[in-house]
Short mmCIF file of C-alpha atoms in Angstrom, two decimals:
data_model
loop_
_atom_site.label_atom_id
_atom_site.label_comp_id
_atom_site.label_asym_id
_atom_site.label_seq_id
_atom_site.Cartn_x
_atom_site.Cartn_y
_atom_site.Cartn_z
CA UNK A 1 23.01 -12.14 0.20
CA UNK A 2 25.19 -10.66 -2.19
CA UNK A 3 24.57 -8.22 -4.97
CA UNK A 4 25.48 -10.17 -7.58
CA UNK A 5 22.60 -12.20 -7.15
CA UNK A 6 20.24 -9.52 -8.44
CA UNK A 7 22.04 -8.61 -11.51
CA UNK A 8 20.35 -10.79 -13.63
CA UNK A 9 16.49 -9.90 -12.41
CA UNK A 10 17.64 -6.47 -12.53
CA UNK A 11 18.29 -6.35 -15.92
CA UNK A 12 14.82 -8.05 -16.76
CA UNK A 13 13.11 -5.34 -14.29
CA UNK A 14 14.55 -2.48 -16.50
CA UNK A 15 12.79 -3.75 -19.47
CA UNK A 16 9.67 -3.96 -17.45
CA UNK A 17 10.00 -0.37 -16.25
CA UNK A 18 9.92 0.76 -20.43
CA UNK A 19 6.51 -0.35 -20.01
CA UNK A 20 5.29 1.86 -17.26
CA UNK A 21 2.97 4.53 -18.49
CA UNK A 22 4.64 7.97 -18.19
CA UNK A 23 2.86 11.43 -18.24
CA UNK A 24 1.78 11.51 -21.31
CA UNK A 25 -0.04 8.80 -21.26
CA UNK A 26 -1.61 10.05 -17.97
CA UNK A 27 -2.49 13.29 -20.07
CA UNK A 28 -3.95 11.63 -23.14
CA UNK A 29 -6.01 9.50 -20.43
CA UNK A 30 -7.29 12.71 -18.40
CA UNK A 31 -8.04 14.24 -22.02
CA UNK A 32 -10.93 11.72 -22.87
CA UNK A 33 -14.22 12.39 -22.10
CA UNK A 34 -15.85 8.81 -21.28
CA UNK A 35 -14.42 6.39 -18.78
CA UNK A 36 -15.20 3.63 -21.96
CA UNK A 37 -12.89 5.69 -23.91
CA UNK A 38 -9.78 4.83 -21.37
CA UNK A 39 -9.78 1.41 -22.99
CA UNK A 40 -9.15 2.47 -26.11
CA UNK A 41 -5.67 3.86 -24.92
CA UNK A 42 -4.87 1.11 -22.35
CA UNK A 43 -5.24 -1.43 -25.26
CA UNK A 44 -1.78 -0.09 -26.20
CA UNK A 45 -0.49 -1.02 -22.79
CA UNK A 46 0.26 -3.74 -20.92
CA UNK A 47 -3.20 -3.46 -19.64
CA UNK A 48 -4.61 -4.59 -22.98
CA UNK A 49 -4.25 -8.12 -22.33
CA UNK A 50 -6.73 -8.08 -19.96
CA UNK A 51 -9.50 -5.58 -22.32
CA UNK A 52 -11.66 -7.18 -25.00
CA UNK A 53 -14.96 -5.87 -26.74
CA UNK A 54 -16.92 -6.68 -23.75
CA UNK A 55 -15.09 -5.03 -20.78
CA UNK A 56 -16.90 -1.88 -19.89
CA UNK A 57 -16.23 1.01 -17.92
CA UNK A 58 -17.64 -0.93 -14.60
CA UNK A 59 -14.93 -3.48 -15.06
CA UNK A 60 -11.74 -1.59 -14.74
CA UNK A 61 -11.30 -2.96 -11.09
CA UNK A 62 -10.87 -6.76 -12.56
CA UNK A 63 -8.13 -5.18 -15.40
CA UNK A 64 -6.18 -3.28 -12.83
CA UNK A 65 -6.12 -6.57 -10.43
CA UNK A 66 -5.15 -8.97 -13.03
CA UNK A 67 -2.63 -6.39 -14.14
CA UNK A 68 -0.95 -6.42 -10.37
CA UNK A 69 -1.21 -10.17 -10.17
CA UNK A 70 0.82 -10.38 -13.16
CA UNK A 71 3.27 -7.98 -11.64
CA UNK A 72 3.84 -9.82 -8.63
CA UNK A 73 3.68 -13.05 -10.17
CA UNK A 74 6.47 -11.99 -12.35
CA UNK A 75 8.25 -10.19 -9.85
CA UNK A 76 8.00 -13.61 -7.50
CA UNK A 77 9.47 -15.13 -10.42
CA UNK A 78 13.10 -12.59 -10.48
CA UNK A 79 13.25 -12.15 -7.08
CA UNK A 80 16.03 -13.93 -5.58
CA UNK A 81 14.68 -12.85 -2.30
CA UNK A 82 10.88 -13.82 -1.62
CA UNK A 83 10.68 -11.30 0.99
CA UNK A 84 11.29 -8.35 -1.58
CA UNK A 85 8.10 -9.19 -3.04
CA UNK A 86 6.30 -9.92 0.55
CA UNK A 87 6.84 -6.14 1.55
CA UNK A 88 4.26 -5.47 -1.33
CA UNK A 89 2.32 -8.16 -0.89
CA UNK A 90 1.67 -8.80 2.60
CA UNK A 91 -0.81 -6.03 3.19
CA UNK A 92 -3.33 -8.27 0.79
CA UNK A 93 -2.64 -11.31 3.37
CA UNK A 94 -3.79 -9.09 6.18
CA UNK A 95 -7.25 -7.32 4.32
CA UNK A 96 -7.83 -11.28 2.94
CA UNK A 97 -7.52 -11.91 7.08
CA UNK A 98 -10.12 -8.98 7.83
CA UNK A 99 -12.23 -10.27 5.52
CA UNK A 100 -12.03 -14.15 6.38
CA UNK A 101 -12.46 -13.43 10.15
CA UNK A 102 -15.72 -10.96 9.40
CA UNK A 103 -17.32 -13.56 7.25
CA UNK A 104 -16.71 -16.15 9.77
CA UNK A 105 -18.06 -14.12 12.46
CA UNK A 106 -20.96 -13.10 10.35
CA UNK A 107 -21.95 -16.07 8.69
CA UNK A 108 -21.96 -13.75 5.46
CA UNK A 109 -20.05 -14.54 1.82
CA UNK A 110 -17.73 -12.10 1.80
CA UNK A 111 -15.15 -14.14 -0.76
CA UNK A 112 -16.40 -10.51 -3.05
CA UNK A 113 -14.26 -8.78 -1.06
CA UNK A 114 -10.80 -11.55 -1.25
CA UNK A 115 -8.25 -10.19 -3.50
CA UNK A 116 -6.22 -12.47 -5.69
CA UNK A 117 -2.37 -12.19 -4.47
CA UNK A 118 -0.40 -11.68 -1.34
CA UNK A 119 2.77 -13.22 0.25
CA UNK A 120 0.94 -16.29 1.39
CA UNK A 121 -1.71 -18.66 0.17
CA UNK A 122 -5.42 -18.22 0.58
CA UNK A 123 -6.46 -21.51 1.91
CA UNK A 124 -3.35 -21.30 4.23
CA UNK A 125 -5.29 -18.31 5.13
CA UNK A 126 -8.90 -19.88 5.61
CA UNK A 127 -7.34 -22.39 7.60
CA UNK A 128 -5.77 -19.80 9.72
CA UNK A 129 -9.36 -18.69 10.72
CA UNK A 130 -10.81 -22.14 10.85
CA UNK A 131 -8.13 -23.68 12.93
CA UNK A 132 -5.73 -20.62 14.28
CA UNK A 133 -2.78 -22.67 13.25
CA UNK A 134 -1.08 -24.14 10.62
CA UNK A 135 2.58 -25.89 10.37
CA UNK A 136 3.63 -23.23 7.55
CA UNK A 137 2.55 -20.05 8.74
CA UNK A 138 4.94 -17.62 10.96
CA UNK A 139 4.00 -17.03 14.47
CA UNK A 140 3.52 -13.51 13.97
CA UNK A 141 0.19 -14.49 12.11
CA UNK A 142 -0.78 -17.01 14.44
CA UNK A 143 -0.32 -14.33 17.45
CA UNK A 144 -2.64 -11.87 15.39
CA UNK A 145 -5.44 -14.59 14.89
CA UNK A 146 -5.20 -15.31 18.83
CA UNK A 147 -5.52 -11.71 19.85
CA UNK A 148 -8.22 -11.06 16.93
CA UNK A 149 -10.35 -14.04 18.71
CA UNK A 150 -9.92 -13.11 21.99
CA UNK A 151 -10.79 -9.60 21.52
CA UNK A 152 -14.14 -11.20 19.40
CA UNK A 153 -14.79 -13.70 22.55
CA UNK A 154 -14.39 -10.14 25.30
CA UNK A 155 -16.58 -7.65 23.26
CA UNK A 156 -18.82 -9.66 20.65
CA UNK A 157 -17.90 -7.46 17.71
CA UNK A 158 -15.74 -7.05 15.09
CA UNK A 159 -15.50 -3.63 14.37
CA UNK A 160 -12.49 -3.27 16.53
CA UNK A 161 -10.30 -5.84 14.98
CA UNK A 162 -8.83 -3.08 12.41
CA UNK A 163 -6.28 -1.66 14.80
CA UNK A 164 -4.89 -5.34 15.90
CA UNK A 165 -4.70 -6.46 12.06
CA UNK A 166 -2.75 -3.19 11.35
CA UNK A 167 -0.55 -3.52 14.32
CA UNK A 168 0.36 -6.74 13.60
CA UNK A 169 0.90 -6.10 9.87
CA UNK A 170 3.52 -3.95 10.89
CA UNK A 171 5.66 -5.96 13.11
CA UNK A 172 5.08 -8.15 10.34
CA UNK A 173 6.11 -5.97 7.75
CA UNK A 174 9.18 -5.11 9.42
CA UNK A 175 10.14 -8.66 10.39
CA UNK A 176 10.49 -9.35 6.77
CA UNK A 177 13.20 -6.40 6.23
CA UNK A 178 14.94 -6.98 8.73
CA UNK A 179 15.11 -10.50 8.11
CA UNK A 180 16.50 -9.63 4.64
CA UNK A 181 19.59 -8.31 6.22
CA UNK A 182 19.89 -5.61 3.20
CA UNK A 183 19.86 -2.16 4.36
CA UNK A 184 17.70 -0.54 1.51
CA UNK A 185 15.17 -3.03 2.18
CA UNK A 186 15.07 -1.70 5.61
CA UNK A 187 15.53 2.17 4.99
CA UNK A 188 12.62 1.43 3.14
CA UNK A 189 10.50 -0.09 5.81
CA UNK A 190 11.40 2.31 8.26
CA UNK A 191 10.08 5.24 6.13
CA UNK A 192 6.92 3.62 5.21
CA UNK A 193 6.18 3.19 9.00
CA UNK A 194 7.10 7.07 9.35
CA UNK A 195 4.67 8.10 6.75
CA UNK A 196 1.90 5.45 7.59
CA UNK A 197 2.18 7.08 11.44
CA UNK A 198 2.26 11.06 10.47
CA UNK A 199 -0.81 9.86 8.86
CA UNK A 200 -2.65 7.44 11.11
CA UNK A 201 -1.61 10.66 13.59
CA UNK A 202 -2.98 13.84 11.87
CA UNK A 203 -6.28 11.96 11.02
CA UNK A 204 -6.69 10.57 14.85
CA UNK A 205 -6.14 14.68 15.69
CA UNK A 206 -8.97 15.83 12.97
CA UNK A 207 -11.08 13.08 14.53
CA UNK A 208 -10.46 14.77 18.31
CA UNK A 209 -8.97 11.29 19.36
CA UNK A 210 -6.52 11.33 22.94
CA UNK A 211 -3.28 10.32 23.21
CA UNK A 212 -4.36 6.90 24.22
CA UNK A 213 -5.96 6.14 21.08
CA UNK A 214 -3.41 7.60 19.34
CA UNK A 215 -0.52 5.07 21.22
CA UNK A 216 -3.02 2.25 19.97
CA UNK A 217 -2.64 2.92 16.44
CA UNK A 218 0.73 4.16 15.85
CA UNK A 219 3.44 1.64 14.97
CA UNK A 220 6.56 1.08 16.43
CA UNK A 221 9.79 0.52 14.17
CA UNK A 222 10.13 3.69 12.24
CA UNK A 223 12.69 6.29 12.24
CA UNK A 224 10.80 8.27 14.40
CA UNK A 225 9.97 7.76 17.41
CA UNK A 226 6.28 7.31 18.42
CA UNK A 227 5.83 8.72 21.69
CA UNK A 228 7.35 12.19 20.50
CA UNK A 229 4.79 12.09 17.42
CA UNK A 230 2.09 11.38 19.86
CA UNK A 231 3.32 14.40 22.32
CA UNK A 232 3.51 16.81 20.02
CA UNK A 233 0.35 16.57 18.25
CA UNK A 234 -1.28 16.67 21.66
CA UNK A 235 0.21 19.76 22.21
CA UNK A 236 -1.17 21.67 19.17
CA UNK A 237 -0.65 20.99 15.55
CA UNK A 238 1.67 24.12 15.13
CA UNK A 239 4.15 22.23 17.76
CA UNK A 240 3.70 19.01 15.72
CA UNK A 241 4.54 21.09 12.85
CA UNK A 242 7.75 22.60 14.08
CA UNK A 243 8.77 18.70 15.56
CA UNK A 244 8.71 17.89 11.46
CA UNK A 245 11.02 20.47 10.42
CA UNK A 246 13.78 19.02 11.91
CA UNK A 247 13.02 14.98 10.45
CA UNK A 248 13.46 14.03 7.01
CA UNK A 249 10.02 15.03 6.42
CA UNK A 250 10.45 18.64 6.56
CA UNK A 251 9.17 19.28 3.14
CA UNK A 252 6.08 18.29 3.65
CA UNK A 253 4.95 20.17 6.84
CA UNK A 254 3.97 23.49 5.94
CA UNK A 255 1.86 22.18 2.88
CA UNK A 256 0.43 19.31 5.17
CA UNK A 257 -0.12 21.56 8.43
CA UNK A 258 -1.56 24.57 5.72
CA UNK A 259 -3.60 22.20 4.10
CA UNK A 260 -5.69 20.70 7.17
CA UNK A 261 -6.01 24.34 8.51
CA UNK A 262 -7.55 25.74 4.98
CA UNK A 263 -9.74 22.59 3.91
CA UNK A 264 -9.83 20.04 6.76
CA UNK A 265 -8.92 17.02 4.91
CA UNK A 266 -5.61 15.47 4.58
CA UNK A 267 -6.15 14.02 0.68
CA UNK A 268 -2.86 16.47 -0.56
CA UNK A 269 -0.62 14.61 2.25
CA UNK A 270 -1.93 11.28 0.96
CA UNK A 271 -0.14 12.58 -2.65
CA UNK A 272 2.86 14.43 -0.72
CA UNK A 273 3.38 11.04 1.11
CA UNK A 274 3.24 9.02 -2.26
CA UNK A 275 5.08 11.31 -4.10
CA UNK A 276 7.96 11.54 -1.25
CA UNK A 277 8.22 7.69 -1.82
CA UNK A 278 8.75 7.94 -5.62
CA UNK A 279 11.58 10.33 -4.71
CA UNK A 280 13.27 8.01 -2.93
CA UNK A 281 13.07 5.44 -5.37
CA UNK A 282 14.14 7.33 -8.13
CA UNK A 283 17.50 8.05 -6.26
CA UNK A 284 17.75 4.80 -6.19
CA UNK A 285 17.04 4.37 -9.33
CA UNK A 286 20.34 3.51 -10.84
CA UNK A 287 22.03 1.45 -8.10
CA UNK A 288 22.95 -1.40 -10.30
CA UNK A 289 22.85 -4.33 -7.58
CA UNK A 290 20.65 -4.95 -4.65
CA UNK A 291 16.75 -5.50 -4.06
CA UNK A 292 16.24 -0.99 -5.29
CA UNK A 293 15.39 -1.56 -8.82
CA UNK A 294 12.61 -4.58 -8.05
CA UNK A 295 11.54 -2.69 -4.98
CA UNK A 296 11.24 0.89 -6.89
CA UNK A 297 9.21 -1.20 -10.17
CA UNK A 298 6.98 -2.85 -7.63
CA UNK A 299 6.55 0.74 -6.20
CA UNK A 300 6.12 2.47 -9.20
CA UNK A 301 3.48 -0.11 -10.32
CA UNK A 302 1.06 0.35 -7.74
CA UNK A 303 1.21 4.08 -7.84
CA UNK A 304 0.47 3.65 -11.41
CA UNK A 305 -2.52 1.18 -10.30
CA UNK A 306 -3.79 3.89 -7.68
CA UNK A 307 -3.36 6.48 -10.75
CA UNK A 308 -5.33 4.38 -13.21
CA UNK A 309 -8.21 3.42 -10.53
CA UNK A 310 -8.55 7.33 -9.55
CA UNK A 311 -8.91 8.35 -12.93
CA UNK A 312 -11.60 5.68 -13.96
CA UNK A 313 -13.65 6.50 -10.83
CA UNK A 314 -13.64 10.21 -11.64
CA UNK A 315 -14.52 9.89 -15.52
CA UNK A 316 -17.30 7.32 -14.51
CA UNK A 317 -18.62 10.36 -11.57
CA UNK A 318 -17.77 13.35 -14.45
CA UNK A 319 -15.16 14.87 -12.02
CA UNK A 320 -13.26 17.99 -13.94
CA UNK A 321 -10.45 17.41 -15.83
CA UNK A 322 -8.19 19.74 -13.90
CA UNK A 323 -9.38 18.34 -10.50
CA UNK A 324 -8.20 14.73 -11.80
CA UNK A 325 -4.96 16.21 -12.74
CA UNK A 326 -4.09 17.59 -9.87
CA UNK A 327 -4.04 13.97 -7.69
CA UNK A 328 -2.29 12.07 -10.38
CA UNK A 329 0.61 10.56 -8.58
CA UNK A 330 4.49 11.31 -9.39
CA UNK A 331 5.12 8.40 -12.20
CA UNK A 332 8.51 6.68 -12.27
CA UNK A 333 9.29 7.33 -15.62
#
């Protein structure tokens, strides 16, 4: 696909990155004392739109989600490539998946739990589950649903279905950048699978999980290779450590491996990994042709989505100011 064929959505995506909420916004919203009070700021936003007299604090979930609808609808809209849009979006088809298959092996109503958007249509979905076919969906899908059902029809649960959704949204999720043929697109893929495994790794190591566990979960197609993630961690976490000095991810080992040893948790990687993202869409910031500016305001708009929903949940539970502050995400303006 040539460049040129972005130049026009590009220019429309600027405009819509004007209206991203910068820091201080993010301060004046960390300043108020009641979560009710956020409204009264987000009614200058975009987010206004979707806030009237009787939304109150309980309701930010249904602002933030018609707010991201709206983004990918639009973005749908510019994209001269669907699948620029799908690398955001397919994660919804595959939780909308979980959920369908649970319900159906429940006999619960679990439509609650649905969300709203993804790359592919949610009675396409249901039918999926009803039917494990259907002329327009890719194989990949169909090859999940079989596994999914045959691992239901072996063990009589569903609590193990996770890992084969998340392995399968990953082939998945690379199949679509590579069938793009644009090498940003697929830079970006390959580091999202990098930082989705360092994760999926150092938690499976707090947990005490084994090597074979840890093979399960990891997925293939990054930039770095999976079996030397897996072999170092088993060897201690200072080793795994030292592996990460020498990978593009240097910068965040010593805070990451520092950070489990002092407190246990991993919730500062979750904003190194983030915040290592925005970096690399803000070098890319400026590249006037190609799928970077969509793919960076996409990117941008769900961190500010993830910023928005942490900061409601924390006013609504009183959590200090200065502890809200410090996991507000890197904003991309």
């Amino acid at each position: 696909m040539k460049d040129i064929q972005y130049s026009s959505a590009n220019v429309r995506i600027r405009t819509y990155e004007g209206r991203l909420l910068d820091r201080s916004v993010f301060d004046r919203l960390l300043s108020v004392e009641r979560a009710s009070d956020l409204y009264s700021i987000l009614l200058e936003t975009p987010y206004g739109d979707f806030i009237d007299e009787k939304t109150s604090k309980h309701d930010f979930e249904e602002v933030l989600l018609l707010e991201e609808k709206r983004t990918f609808d639009l973005a749908y809209e510019l994209a001269p490539l669907k699948a620029v849009v799908d690398i955001f979006t397919l994660k919804y088809d595959y939780h909308n998946l979980k959920v369908l298959v649970k319900s159906w092996y429940t006999k619960e109503d679990l439509s609650d739990l649905l969300l709203p958007f993804g790359a592919f249509d949610r009675n396409l979905l249901k039918e999926l589950v009803q039917t494990r076919t259907h002329k327009e969906a890719p194989q990949v899908l169909i090859d999940c649903l079989e596994e999914v059902f045959s691992y239901i029809e072996d063990y009589e649960e569903v609590q193990g279905i996770d890992i084969i959704f998340d392995n399968y949204y990953w082939r998945h999720f690379l199949e679509v950048a590579e069938a793009s043929k644009e090498s940003d697109f697929i830079e970006l893929a390959q580091r999202m699978i990098d930082l989705f495994n360092l994760s999926t790794i150092l938690r499976s190591y707090m947990m005490g999980r084994k090597k074979g566990f840890m093979n399960a979960v990891v997925a293939e197609g990054g930039t770095l290779p999976t079996e030397q993630l897996v072999s170092h961690i088993q060897r201690s976490l200072a080793d795994f450590g030292a592996y990460l000095k020498s990978t593009p991810y240097g910068s965040v080992s010593d805070v990451v491996i520092e950070g489990l040893k002092t407190t246990g948790t991993l919730n500062h990687f979750d904003m190194l990994k983030d915040d290592f993202t925005m970096r690399y869409f803000k070098e890319k910031k400026m590249i006037p042709f190609g799928p970077s500016a969509i793919l960076g305001y996409l990117y941008a708009k769900e961190t500010e989505i993830k910023n928005l929903r942490m900061i409601f949940i924390g006013k609504i539970n009183k959590v200090p100011v200065e502890k809200l502050r410090s996991r507000v995400r890197d904003s991309y303006v």
